Every structure is written in C-alpha cells, then in structure tokens.
CSV table of C-alpha atoms in Angstrom, one decimal:
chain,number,residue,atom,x,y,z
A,117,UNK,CA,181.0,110.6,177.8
A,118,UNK,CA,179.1,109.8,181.0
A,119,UNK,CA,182.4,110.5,183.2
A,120,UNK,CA,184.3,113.4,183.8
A,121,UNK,CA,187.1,114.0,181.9
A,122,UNK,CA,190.1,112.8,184.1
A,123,UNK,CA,193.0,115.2,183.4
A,124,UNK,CA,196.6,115.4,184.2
A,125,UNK,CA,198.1,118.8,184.2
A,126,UNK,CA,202.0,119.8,183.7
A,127,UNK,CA,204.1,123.2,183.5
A,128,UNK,CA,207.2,123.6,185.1
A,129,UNK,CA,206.6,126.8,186.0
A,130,UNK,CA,204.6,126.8,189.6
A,131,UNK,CA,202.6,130.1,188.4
A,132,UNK,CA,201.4,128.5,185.4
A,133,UNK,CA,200.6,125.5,187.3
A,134,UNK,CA,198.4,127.0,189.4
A,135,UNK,CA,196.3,129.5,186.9
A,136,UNK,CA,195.8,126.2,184.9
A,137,UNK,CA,194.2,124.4,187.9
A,138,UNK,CA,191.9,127.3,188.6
A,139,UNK,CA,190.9,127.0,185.5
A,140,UNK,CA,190.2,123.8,185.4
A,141,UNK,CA,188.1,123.4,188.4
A,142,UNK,CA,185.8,125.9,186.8
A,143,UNK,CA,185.2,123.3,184.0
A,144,UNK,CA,182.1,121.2,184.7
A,145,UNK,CA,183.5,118.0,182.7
A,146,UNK,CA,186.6,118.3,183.8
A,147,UNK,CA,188.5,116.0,187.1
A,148,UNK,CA,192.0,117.0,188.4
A,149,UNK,CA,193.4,113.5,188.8
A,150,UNK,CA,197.1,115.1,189.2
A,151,UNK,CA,199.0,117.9,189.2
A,152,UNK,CA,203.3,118.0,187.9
A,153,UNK,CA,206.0,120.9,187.6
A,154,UNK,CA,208.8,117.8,186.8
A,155,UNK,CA,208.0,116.0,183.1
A,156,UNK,CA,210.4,113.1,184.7
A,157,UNK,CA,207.9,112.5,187.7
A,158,UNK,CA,204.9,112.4,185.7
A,159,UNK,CA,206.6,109.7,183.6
A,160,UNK,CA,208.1,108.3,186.9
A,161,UNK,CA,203.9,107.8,188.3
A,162,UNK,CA,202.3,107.3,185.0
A,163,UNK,CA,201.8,103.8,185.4
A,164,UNK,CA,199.5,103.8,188.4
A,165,UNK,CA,197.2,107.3,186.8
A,166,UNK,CA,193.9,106.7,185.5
A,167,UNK,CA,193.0,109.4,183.0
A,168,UNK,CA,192.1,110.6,179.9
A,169,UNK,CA,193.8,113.7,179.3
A,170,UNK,CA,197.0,115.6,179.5
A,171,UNK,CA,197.3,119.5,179.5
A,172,UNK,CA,200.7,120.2,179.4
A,173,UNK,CA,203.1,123.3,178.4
A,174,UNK,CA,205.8,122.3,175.9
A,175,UNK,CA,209.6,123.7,176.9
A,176,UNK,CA,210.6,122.1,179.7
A,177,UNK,CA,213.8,120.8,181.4
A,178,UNK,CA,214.4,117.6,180.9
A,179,UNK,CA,212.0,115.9,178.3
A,180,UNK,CA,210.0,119.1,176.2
A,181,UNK,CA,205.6,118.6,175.8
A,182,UNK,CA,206.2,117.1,172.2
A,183,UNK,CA,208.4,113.9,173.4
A,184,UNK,CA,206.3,113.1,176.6
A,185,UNK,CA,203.0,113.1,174.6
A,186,UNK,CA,204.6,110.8,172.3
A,187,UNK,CA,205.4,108.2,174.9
A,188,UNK,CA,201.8,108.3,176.2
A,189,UNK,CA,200.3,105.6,174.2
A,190,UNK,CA,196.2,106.6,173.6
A,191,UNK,CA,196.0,109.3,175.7
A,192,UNK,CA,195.0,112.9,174.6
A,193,UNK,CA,196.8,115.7,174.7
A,194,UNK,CA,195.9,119.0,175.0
A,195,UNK,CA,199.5,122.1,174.6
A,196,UNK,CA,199.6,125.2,176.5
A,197,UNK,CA,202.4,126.9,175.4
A,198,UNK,CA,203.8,130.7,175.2
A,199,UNK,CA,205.2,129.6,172.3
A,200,UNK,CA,203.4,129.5,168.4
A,201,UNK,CA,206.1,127.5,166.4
A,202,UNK,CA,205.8,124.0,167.9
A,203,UNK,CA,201.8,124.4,166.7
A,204,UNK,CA,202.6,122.0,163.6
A,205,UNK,CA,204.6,119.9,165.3
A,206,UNK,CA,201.7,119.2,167.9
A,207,UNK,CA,199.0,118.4,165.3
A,208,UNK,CA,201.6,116.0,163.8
A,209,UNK,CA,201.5,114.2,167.1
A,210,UNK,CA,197.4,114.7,166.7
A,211,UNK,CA,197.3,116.4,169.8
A,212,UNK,CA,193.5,117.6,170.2
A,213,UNK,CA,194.4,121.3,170.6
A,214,UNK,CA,197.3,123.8,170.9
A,215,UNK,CA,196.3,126.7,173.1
A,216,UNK,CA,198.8,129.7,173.2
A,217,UNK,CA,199.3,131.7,176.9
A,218,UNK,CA,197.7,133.3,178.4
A,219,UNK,CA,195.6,130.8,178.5
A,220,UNK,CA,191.7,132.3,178.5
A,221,UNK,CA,189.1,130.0,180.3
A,222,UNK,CA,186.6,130.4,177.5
A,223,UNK,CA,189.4,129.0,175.0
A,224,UNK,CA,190.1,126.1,177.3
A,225,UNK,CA,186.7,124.7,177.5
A,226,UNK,CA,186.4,124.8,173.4
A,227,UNK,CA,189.7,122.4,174.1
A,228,UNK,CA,187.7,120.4,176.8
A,229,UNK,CA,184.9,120.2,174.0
A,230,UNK,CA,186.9,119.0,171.5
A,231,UNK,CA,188.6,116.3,173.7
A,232,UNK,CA,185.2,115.0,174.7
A,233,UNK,CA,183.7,114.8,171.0
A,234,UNK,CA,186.9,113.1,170.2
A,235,UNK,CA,186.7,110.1,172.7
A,236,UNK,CA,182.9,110.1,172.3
A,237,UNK,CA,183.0,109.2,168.6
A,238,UNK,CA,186.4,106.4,169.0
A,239,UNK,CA,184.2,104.7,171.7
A,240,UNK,CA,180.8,104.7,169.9
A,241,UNK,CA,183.3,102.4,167.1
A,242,UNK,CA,185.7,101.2,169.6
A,243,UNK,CA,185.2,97.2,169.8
A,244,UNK,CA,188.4,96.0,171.5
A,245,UNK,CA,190.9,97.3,174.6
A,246,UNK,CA,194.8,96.6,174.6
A,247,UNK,CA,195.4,95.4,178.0
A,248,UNK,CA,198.6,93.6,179.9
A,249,UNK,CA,198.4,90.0,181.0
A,250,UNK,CA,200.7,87.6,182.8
A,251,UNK,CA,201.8,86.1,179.0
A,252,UNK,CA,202.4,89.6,177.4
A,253,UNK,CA,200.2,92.2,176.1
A,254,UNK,CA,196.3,91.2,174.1
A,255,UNK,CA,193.4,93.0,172.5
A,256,UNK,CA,190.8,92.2,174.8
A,257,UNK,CA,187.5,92.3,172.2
A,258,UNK,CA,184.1,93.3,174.4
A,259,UNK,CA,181.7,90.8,172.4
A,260,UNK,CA,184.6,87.8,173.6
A,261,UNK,CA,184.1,89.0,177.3
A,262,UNK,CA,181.4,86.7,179.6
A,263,UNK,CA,182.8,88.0,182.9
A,264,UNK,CA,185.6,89.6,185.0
A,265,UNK,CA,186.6,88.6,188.1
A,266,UNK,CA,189.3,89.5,190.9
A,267,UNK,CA,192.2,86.8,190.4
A,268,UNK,CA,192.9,84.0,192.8
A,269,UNK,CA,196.8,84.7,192.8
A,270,UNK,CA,196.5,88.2,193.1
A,271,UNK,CA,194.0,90.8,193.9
A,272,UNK,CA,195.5,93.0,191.8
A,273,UNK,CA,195.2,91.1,188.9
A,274,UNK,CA,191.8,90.4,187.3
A,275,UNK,CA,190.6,87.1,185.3
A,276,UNK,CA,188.6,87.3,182.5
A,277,UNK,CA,186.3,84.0,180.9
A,278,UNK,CA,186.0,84.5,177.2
A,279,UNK,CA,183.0,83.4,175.4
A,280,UNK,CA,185.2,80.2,174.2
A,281,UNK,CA,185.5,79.0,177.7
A,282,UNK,CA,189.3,80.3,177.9
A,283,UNK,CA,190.5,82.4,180.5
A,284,UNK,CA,193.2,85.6,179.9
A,285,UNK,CA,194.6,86.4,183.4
A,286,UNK,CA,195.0,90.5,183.2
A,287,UNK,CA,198.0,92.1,184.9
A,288,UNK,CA,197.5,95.0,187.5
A,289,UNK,CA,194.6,96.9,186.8
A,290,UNK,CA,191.4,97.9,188.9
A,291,UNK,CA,188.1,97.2,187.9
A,292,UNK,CA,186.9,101.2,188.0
A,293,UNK,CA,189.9,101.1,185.1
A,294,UNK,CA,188.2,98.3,183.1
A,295,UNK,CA,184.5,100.2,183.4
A,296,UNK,CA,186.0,103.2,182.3
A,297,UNK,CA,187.1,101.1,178.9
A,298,UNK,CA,184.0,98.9,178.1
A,299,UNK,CA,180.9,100.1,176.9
A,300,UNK,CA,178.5,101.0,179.8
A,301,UNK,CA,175.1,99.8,178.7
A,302,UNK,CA,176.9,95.8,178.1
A,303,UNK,CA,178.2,95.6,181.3
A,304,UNK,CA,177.8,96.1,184.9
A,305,UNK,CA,179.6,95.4,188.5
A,306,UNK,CA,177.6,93.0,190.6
A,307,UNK,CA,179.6,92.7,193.8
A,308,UNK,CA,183.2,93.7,194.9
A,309,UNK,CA,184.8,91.3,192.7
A,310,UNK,CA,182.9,91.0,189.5
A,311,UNK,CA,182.1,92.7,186.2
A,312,UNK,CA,179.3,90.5,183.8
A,313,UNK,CA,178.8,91.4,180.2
A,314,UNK,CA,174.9,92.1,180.3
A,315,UNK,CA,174.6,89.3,177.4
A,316,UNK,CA,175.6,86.5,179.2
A,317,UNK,CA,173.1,86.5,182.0
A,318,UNK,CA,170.9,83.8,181.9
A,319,UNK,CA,168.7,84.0,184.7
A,320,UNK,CA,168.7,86.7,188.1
A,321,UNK,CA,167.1,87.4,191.2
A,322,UNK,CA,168.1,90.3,193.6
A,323,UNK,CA,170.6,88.7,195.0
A,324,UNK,CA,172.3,86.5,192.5
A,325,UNK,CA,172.8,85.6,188.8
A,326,UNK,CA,172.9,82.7,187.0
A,327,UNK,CA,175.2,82.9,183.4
A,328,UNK,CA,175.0,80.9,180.2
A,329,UNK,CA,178.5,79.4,181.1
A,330,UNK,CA,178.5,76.0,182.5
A,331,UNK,CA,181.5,74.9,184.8
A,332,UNK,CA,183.6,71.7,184.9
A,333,UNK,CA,181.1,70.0,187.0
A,334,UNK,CA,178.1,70.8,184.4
A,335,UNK,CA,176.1,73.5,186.8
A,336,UNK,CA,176.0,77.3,185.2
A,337,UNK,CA,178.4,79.5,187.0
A,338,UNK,CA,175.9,81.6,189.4
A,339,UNK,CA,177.7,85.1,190.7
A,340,UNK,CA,176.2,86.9,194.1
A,341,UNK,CA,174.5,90.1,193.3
A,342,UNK,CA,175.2,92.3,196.0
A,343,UNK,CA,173.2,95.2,198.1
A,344,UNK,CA,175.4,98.2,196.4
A,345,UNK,CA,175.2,97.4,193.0
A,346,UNK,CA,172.4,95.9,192.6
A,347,UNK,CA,169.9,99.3,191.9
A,348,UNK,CA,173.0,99.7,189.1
A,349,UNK,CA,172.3,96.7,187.9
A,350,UNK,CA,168.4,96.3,188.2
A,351,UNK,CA,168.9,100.0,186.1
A,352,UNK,CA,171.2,98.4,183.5
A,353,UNK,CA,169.1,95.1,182.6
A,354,UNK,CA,165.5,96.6,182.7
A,355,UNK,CA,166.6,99.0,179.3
C-alpha cells in the first residue's frame, strides 16, 4: 500500500473509544477517517465513508461487532474485545485479527501489519472493482477502462468509456474513491474531472492529451492536462 490505512473505529464505551484513538494516531500507516460509540450510526453514515478498515469491540447495544462486520461487504475487520469466546466466531467472518483488552500498542500494530499484507497481496491479483451504476450494480474490469470522467447529469456521478466504445454511467462516487481502487502505476488524474488509464494515451504535451479513442465525428478524444496534476502525471508516464 502507498496510502494510509483509512480506519473506522467503534466501542460503545467512550473510555475505550478514546484509548483506541490514542493509539491509533501513534500508528504511522494508520488514518482516523471516523470515530462511533452507536453501531446503528456507523451503519446509518456508512455509505458516504471511504476506508479500509474497521476496529471495533464486539458486545454492543443494539447490533453486536460479529453482525455489523458481516454487513460490511469487502471491508476488513480488525475485534477488540474483553471478551475470548467470540475469537472463533470472528475468524469464521475472516476478520484479520481478534485483539483481546487491554489493548497494548505493540499488539495493535502487528494487527495494522497484518491488514496491510492482506490488502497488498488481493490488490497485486485484483483485476476488477464492483461498483453501483444508474442500471444496477457491475464489475468494472481495469484492462476494459480508457477513461473516467465527471458525468454530464450529475457531478456526483462519474462516466466511464470502455475499451469497446460503450459507456457505464457510475452512481455517486468521487474520483479520490475510484484511485483508491485501481492500480496506481495504470492510471492517473489529469484535471479536475478526469482519470485516463496510462494505456490509452496516444500522444501528450504538457498541457493536453490525445487518446486512441476516436469520437463520433472521427477526431481522437483529446483531454486538457492541467497545472496540478500534471508533475503526477509527467511522474507516471516517464516509468
């Protein structure tokens, strides 16, 4: 992993809560995207988190550690618990770890560790993404992908041009989401509202890009390069 580790952290107990934060922020790899003490809430804002990870304790009013990680389709889980005998019941769920309070800090970052080799080896074979669009959900396969771009109809939405020519239209999601998910060294932002797969460029300049794919009218599509990402991308296409 090049990124942090985004992490979501959750015990009901404010105490707990807190000693697992400071703990946290002495971990290098590891970003604080959020902090809970209500399961509910966390499922309530879970649509709009970016992250990779969830820490969580395991009895809890409402909705217990084991259910919640089970709703949170491929995200990690890491349990901190006080409790030993839901430990089989976590790895049954595949949760990376099961950590047992008090939680040391030296015994978290082996946890950390463990979470990072994980997502490292499903990316290095990881060739597709599942992904909403505006006709249900799709695997979105990275060798299909030319381009990305903000859509028309909504800037919250995103349009993507397959290598067939076909467009998928991609519901709600932001493009620091989508870089997160496809392989860094294939593609790049060029301006506020484009991604490119690296393989589809065709000719560039510093200050615009010409692509393989040819539009109605016969001419290649040609993208602007902009001022902020263009030492990104100068980076990205010289290795």
């Amino acid at each position: 992993m090049n990124t942090k580790l985004k992490c979501l952290l959750l015990d009901d107990e404010l105490p707990g809560l807190t000693y697992l934060k400071m703990l946290c922020e002495q971990i290098p790899e590891v970003e604080i995207v959020k902090t809970f003490n209500n399961p509910e809430k966390l499922l309530s804002d879970i649509a709009n988190l970016d992250f990779d990870l969830l820490i969580s304790d395991i009895e809890m009013p409402g909705i217990d550690g084991l259910h919640l990680a089970e709703m949170l389709q491929n995200k990690l889980v890491i349990f901190c618990t006080a409790y030993k005998e839901y430990a089989a019941d976590a790895f049954n769920i595949d949760a990376v770890d099961y950590i047992t309070k008090p939680v040391k800090l030296e015994r978290l970052q082996k946890a950390i560790l463990k979470t990072i080799e994980r997502l490292d080896k499903s990316e290095s074979g990881k060739k597709f993404i599942q992904l909403n669009t505006d006709k249900g959900k799709t695997l979105l396969y990275f060798n299909q992908i030319q381009y990305i771009k903000t859509a028309l109809s909504d800037s919250r939405d995103k349009t993507v041009l397959l290598t067939d020519g076909s467009f998928i239209n991609l519901k709600n999601i932001k493009f620091d989401t989508l870089l997160n998910e496809l392989p860094e060294a294939d593609f790049c932002r060029v301006n506020k509202k484009e991604i490119i797969a690296v393989k589809a460029i065709k000719f560039f300049n510093h200050n615009e890009i010409v692509l393989h794919h040819q539009e109605e009218n016969n001419k290649n599509t040609t993208l602007i390069l902009s001022e902020t990402y263009r030492p990104e991308f100068l980076k990205k296409v010289k290795l």
